[in-house]
Coordinates of C-alpha atoms in Angstrom, one line a residue:
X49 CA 13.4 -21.3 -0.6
X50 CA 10.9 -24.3 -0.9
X51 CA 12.0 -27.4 -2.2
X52 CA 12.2 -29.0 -5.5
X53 CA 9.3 -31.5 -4.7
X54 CA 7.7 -28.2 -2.9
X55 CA 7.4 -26.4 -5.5
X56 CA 6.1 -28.9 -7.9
X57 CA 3.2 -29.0 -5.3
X58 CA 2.5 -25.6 -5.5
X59 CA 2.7 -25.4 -9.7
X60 CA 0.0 -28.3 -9.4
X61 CA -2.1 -26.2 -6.4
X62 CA -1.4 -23.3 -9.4
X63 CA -3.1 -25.6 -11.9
X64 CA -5.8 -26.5 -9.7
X65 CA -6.6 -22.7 -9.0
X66 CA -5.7 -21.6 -12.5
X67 CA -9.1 -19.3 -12.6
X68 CA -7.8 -17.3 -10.0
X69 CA -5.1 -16.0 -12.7
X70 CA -7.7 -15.5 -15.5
X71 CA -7.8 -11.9 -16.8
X72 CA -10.4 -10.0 -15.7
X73 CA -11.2 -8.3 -19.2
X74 CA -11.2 -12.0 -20.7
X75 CA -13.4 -14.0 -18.0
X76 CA -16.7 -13.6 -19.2
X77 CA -18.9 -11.5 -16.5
X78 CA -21.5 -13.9 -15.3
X79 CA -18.3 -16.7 -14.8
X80 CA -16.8 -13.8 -13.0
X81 CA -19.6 -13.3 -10.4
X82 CA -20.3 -16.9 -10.0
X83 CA -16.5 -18.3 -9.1
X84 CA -16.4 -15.5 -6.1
X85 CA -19.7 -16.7 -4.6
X86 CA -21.5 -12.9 -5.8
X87 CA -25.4 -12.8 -7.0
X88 CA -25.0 -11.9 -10.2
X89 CA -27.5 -9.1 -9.5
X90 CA -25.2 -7.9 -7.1
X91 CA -22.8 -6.9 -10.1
X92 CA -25.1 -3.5 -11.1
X93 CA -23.6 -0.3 -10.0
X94 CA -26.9 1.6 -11.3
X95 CA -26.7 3.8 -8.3
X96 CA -23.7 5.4 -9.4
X97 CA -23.2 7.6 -12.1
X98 CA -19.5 5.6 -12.8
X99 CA -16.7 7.8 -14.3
X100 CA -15.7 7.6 -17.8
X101 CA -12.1 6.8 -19.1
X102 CA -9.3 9.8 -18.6
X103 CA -8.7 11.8 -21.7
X104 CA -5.4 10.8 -21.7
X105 CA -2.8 7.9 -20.9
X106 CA -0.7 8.5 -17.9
X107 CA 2.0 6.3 -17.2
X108 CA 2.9 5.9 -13.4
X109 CA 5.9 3.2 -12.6
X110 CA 5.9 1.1 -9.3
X111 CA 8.7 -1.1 -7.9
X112 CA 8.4 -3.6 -5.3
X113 CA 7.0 -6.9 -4.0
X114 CA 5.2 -8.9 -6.3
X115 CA 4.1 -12.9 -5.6
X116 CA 1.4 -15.4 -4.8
X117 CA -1.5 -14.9 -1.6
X118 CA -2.6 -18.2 -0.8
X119 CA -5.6 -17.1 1.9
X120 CA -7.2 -19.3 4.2
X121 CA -10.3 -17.6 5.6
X122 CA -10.7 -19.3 9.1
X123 CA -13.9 -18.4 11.9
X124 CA -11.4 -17.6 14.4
X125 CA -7.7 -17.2 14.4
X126 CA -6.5 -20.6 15.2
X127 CA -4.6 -21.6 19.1
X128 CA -1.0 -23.1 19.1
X129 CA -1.3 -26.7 18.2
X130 CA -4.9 -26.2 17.0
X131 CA -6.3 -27.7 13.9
X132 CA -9.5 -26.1 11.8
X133 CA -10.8 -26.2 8.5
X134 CA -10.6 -23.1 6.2
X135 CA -14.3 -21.7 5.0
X136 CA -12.6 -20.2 2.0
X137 CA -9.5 -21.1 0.1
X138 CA -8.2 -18.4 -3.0
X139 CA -5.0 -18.1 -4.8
X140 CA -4.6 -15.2 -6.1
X141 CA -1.8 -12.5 -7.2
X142 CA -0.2 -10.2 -4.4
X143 CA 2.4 -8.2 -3.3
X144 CA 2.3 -4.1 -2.1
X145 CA 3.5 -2.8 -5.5
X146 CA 1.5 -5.1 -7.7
X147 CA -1.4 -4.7 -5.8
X148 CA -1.3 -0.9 -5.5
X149 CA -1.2 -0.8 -9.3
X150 CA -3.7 -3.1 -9.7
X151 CA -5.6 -0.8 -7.9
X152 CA -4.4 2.3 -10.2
X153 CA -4.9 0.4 -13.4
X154 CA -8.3 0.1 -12.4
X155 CA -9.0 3.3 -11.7
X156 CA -7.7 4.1 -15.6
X157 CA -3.7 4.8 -15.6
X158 CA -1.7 2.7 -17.3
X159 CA 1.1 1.6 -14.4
X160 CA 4.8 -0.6 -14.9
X161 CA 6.1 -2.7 -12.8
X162 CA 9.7 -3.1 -11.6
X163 CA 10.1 -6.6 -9.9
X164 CA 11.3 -9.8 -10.2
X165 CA 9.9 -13.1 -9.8
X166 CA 10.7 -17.1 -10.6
X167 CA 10.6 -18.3 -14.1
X168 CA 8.3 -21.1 -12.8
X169 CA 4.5 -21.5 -13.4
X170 CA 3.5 -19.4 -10.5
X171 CA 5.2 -16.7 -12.0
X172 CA 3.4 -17.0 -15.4
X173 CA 0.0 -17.0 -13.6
X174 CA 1.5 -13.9 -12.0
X175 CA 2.1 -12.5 -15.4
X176 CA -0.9 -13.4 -16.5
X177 CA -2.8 -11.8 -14.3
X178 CA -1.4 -8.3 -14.0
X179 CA -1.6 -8.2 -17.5
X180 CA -5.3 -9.0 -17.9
X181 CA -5.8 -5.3 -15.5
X182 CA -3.5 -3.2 -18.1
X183 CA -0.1 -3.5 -15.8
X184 CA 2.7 -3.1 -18.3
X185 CA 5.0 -6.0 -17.2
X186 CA 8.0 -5.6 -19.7
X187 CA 10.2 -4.8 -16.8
X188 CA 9.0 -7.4 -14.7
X189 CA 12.4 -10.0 -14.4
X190 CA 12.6 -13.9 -14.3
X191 CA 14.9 -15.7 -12.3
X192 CA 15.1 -19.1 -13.8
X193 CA 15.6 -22.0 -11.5
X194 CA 14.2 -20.0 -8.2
X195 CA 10.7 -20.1 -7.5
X196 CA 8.3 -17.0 -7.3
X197 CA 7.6 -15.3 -4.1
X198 CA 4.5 -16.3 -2.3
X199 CA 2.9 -15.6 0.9
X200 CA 0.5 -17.8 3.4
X201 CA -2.0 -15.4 4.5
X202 CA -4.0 -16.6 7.4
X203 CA -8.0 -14.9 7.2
X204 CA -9.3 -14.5 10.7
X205 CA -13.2 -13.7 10.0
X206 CA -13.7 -13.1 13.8
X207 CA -10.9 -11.1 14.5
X208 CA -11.0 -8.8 11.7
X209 CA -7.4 -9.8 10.9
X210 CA -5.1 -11.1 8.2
X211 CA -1.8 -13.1 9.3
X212 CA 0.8 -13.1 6.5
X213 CA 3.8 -15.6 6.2
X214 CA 6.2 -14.6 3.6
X215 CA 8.4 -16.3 1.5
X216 CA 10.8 -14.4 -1.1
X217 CA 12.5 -15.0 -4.2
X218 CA 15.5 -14.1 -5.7
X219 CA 17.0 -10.8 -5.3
X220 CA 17.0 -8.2 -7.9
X221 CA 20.8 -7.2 -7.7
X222 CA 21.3 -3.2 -8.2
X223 CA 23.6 -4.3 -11.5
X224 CA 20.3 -5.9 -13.4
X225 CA 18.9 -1.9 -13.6
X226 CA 21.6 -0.7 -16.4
X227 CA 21.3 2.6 -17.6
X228 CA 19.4 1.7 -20.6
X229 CA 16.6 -0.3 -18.7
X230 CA 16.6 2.9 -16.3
X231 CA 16.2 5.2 -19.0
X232 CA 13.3 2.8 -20.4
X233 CA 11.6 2.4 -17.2
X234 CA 11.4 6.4 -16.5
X235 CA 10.9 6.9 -20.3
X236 CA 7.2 9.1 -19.9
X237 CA 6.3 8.4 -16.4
X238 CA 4.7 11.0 -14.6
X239 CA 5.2 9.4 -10.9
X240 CA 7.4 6.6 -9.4
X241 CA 6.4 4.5 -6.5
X242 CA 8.3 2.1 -4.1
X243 CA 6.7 -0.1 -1.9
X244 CA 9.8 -0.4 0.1
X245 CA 11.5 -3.7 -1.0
X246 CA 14.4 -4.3 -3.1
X247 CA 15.7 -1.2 -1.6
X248 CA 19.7 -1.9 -2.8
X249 CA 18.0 -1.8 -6.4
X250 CA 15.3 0.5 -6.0
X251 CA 17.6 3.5 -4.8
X252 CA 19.0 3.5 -8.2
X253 CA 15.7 3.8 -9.4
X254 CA 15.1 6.3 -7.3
X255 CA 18.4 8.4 -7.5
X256 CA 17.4 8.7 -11.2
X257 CA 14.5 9.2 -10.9
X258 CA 14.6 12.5 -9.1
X259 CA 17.6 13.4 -11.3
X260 CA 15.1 13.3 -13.8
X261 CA 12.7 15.5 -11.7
X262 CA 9.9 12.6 -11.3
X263 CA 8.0 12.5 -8.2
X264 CA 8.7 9.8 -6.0
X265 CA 6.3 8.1 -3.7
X266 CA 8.1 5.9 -1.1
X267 CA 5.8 3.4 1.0
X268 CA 6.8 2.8 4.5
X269 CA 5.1 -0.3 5.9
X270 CA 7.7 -1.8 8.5
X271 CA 11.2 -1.6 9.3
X272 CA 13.1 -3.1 6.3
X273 CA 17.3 -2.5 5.9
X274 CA 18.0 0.8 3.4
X275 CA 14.2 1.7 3.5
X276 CA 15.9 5.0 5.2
X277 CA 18.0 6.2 2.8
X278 CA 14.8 5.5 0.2
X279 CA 12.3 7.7 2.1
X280 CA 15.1 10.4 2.1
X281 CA 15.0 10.6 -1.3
X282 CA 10.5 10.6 -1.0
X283 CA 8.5 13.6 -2.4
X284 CA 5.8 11.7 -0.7
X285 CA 5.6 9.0 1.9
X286 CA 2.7 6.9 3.0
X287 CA 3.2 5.2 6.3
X288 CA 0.8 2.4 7.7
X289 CA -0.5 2.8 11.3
X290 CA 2.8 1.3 13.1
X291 CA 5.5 2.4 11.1
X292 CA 6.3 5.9 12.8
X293 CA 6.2 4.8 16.4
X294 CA 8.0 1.7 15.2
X295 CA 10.9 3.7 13.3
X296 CA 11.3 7.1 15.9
X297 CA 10.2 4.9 19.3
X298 CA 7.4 7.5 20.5
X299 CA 4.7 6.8 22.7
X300 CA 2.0 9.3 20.9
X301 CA 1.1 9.0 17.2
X302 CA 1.3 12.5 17.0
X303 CA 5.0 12.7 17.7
X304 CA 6.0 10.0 16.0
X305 CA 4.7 11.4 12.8
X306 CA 6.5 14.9 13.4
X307 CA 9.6 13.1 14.3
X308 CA 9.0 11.4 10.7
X309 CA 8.5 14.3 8.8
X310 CA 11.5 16.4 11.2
X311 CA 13.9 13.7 9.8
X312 CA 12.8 13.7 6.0
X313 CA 12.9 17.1 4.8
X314 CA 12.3 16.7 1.2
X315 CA 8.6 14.8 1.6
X316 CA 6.2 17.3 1.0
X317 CA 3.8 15.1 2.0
X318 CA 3.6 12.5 4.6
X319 CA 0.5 10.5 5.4
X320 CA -0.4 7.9 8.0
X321 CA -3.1 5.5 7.4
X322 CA -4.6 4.0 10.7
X323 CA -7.0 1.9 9.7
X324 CA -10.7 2.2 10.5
X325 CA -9.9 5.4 11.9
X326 CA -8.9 6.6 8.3
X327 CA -5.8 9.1 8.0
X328 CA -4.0 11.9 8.8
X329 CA -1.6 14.0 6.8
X330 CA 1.1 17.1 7.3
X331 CA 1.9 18.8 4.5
X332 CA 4.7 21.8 4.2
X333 CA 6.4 23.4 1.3
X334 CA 4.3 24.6 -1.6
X335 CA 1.8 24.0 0.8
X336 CA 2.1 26.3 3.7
X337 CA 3.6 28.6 1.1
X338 CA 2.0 31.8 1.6
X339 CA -0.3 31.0 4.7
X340 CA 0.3 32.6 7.9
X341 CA 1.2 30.4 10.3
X342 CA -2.2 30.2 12.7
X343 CA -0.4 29.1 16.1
X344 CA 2.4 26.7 17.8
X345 CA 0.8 23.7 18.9
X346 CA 1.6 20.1 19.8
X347 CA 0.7 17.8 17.2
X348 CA -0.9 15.8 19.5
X349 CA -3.4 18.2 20.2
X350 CA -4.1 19.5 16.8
X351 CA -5.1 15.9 16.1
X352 CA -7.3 15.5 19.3
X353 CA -9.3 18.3 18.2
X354 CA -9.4 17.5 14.5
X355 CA -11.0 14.1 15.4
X356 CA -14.0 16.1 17.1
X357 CA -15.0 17.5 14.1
X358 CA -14.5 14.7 11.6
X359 CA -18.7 14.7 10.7
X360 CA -20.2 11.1 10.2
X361 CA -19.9 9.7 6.9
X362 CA -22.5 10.6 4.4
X363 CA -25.7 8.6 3.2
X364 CA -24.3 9.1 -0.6
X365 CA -23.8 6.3 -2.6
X366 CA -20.1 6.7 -3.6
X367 CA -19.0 2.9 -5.1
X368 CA -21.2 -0.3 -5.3
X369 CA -18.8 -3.3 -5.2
X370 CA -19.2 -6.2 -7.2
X371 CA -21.1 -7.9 -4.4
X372 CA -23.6 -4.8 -4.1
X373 CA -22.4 -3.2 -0.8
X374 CA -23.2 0.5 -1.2
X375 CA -19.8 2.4 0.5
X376 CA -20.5 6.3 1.2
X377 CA -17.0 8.6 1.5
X378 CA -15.9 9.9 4.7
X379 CA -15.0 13.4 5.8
X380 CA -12.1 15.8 5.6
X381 CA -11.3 18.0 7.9
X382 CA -8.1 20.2 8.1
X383 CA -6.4 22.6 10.9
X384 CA -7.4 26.7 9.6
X385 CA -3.7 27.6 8.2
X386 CA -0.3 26.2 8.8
X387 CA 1.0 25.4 12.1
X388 CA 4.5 25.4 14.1
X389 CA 4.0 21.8 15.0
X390 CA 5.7 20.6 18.2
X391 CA 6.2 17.5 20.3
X392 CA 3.8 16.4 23.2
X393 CA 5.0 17.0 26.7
X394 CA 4.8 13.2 27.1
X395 CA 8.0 13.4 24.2
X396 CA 10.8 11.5 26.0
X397 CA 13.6 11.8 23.5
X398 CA 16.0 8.8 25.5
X399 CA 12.6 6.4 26.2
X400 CA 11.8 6.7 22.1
X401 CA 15.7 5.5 21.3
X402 CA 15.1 2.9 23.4
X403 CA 11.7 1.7 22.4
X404 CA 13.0 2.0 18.4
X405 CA 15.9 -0.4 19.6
X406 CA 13.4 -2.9 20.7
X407 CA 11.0 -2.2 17.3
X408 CA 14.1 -2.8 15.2
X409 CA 15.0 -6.0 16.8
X410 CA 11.5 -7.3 16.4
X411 CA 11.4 -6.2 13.2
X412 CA 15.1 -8.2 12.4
X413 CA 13.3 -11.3 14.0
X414 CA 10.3 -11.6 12.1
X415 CA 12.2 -11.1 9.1
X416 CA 14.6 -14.1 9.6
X417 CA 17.7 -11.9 9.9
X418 CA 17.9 -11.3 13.7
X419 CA 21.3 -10.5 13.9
X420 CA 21.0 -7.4 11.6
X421 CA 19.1 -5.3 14.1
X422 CA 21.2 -2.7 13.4
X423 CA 20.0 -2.5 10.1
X424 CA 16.4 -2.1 10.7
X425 CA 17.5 1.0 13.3
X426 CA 16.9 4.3 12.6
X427 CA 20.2 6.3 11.4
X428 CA 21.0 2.8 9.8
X429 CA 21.7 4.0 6.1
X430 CA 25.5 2.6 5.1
X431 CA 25.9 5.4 2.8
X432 CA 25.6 8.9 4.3
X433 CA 25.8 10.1 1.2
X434 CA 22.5 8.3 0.1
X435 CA 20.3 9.9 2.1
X436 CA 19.6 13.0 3.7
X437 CA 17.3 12.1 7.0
X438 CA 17.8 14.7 9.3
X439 CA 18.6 15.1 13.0
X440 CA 15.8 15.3 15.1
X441 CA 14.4 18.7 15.1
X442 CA 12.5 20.9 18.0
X443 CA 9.3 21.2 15.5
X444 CA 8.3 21.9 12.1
X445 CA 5.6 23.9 9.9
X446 CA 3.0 22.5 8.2
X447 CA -0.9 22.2 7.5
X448 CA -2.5 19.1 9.0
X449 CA -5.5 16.8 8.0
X450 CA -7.3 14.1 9.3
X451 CA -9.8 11.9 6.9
X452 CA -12.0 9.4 8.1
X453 CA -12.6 6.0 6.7
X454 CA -15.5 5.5 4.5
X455 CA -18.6 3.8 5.4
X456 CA -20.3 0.1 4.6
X457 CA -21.9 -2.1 7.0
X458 CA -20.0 -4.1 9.6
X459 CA -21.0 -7.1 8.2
X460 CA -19.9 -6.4 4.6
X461 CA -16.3 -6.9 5.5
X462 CA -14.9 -9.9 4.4
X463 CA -11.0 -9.3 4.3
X464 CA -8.8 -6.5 5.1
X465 CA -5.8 -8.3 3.2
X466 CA -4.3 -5.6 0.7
X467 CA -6.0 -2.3 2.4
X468 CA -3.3 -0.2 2.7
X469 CA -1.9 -1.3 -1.3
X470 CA -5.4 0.0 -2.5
X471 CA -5.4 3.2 -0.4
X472 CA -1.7 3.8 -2.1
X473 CA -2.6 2.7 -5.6
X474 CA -5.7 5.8 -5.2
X475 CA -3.0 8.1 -4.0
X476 CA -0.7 7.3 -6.8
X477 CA -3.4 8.3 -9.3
X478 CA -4.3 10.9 -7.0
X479 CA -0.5 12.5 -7.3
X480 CA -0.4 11.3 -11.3
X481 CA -3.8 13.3 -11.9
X482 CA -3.2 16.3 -10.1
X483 CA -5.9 15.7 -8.1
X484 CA -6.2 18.0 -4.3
X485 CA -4.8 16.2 -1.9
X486 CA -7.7 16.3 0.5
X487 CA -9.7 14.9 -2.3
X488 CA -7.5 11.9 -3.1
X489 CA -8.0 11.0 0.9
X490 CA -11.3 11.2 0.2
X491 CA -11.0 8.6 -3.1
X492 CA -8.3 6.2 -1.3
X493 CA -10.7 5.8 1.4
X494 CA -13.5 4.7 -1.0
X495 CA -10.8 2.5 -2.9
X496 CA -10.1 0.7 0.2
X497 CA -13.6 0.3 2.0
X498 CA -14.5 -1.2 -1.0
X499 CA -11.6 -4.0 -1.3
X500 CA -12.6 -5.1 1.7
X501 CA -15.9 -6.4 0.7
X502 CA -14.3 -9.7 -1.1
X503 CA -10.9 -12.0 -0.1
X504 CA -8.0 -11.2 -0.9
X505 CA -6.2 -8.0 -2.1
X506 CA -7.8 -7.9 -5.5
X507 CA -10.8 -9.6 -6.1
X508 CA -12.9 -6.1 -4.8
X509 CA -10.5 -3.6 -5.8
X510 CA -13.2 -1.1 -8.1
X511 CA -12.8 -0.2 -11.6
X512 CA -13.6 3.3 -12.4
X513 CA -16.8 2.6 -13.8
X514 CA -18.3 1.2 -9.9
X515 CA -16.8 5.3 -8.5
X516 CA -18.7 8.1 -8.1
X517 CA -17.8 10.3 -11.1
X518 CA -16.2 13.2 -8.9
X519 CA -14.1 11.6 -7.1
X520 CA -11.9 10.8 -9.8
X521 CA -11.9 14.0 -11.4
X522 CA -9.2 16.6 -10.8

């Protein structure tokens, strides 16, 4: 934790920034424009027909990270002992969870979230600010005396790359959720999401929340202690481009994705964002329900020949960000029926156990805890009874889908920081609004395209009103 005379430097940097925690509805629009650099003609979304409000109020809860980014935009990612200038300074609210509800609020539910932060001004201006986008934050806890998270978040223009260096707060102990709060929390919520930290807390969020029979979306962005026994108890799990080759050790993306869904046998759903190269999802249960199962086939290869047909983006105009980039939705292709998915022949099951050692100690290492690798290794759960990850099975059965990214020029992207929170948030209201799931891959894909037009992990997240009418509707 910073220092005393640290963190009276940072409340001042706070004050200094203090726009960058102003609420969006309050901030009048033209002021709004002007203090991210943006033409103000740039703000006109005339070229969509923008969505109207939903019909109805739908409360969706989140738990997770929740701080202050403090991004430096740079030319080119800086050399070991190297000095440079930023081109851009912002201080803004971040974290996954807040951000992915940020990101929900704005496309019209009306999210809560679980967290705790300091009671110190950066936490206020954190406050602040999620309230100003409609985030209920009557669960949100202070810690007097500790400072709030934050995290230095190094912009490399050139590169295409964001650099994060974190620093938490205090921790939310499993005892501070008492029945009562848990019963407040769940009270209406049609879907709960965990961005994967907190876990000793959040799996008593979680246990009650499926005893209550409300879905549960479980984040998985790298190796963290516990996040096993969380994603066992995931109706749906979003992983980001690393995390299954991390977590299982395999060589091919392929595998690692059935070994993920082989080991958690209640996720319906499990999708893998990979970045530019957009998506790709297995689905079983309700979904393969019924459909005759088309062939046996390696994963592997079902992908390969998914990517073939993934047809170039359209020339629609699907979203118009605040700075006037036009960003067209990608495509959606899926495999005819369900499959008996199988591993590669390059699946190497003592090779993968050896590689996750080595992703588990790098992943203890880079979170200041390096003599804990054993608790960022797979089968790591301390409680066998609070989780149900499976052995490794020979294959499984399931429909699979690949979505491409969306489009916008090359040159329109000014930060990736807070991608993968915006593509959640979209699937979040996807899940909430009963929305096709090939359509919300569709939607997130918009969502996140379009946060990358501006710095930082909110500043271009879209409201409804900038989105093509039907890709928000159900």
């Amino acid at each position: 934790s910073p220092s005393p005379h640290l963190t009276a430097k940072m409340a001042g940097t706070i004050h200094t920034f203090r726009h960058s925690f102003q609420p969006a509805a309050t901030a009048p629009r033209q002021w709004r424009a002007q203090r991210r650099g943006l033409p103000i003609a740039a703000m006109s979304n005339a070229e969509v027909k923008g969505a109207g409000p939903l019909s109805k109020k739908i409360k969706v809860v989140g738990m997770g990270s929740c701080g202050v980014d403090y991004l430096a935009s740079v030319a080119a990612y800086p050399r070991p002992d190297e000095k440079l200038r930023t081109e851009q300074l912002e201080v803004q609210g971040g974290g996954n969870a807040a951000n992915a509800l940020t990101a929900a609020a704005r496309l019209g539910l009306k999210p809560a979230l679980v967290t705790k932060i300091g009671g110190d001004g950066l936490g206020d201006g954190i406050i602040t600010e999620l309230q100003g986008d409609g985030i209920d934050t009557t669960h949100v806890m202070r810690a007097q005396g500790h400072p709030s998270p934050f995290t230095y978040i190094i912009v490399d223009r050139a590169g295409g790359t964001r650099t994060c260096i974190h620093t938490p707060g205090a921790t939310l102990d499993p005892s501070e959720l008492t029945q009562p709060a848990v019963a407040a929390i769940l009270k209406d919520a049609a879907l709960v999401y965990f961005d994967g930290r907190l876990t000793e807390a959040a799996l008593v969020l979680a246990h009650a929340a499926r005893a209550a029979r409300i879905p549960v979306l479980v984040e998985a962005e790298r190796l963290r202690p516990n996040l096993e026994a969380l994603l066992a108890l995931a109706d749906v799990v979003v992983t980001s481009a690393h995390f299954p080759q991390d977590w299982t050790g395999e060589a091919e993306l392929g595998d690692a994705l059935l070994a993920v869904a082989s080991r958690l046998p209640r996720a319906h759903t499990v999708i893998t964002t990979r970045g530019v190269r957009g998506a790709v999802m297995l689905q079983r249960g309700a979904a393969v329900e019924g459909s005759k199962i088309t062939g046996k086939a390696a994963l592997v290869d079902v992908m390969a020949q998914l990517e073939k047909q993934l047809a170039t983006p359209s020339i629609s105009t699907d979203c118009v960000s605040k700075s006037g980039v036009k960003v067209a939705r990608g495509s959606v292709v899926h495999a005819q029926g369900a499959w008996e998915l199988q591993y590669s022949a390059a699946h190497n099951a003592a090779a993968a156990a050896a590689s996750a050692q080595g992703a588990a100690a790098r992943a203890a290492a880079l979170n200041a805890d390096a003599r804990n690798t054993s608790g960022y290794a797979m089968g790591s759960s301390s409680s066998a009874a609070a989780t149900a990850v499976a052995a490794p099975a020979a294959g499984i059965v399931a429909t699979v889908t690949l979505a491409s990214s969306a489009a916008l020029p090359k040159d329109a992207v000014v930060d990736t920081t807070g991608a993968g929170d915006s593509f959640i948030g979209s699937v979040v209201y996807g899940l909430a609004t009963g929305m096709p799931m090939n359509k919300t891959l569709t939607l997130a894909s918009v969502v996140a395209a379009c946060k990358c037009t501006a710095l930082g992990a909110r500043p271009g997240l879209p409201q409804r009103s900038q989105l093509a009418a039907d890709l928000l509707s159900a």
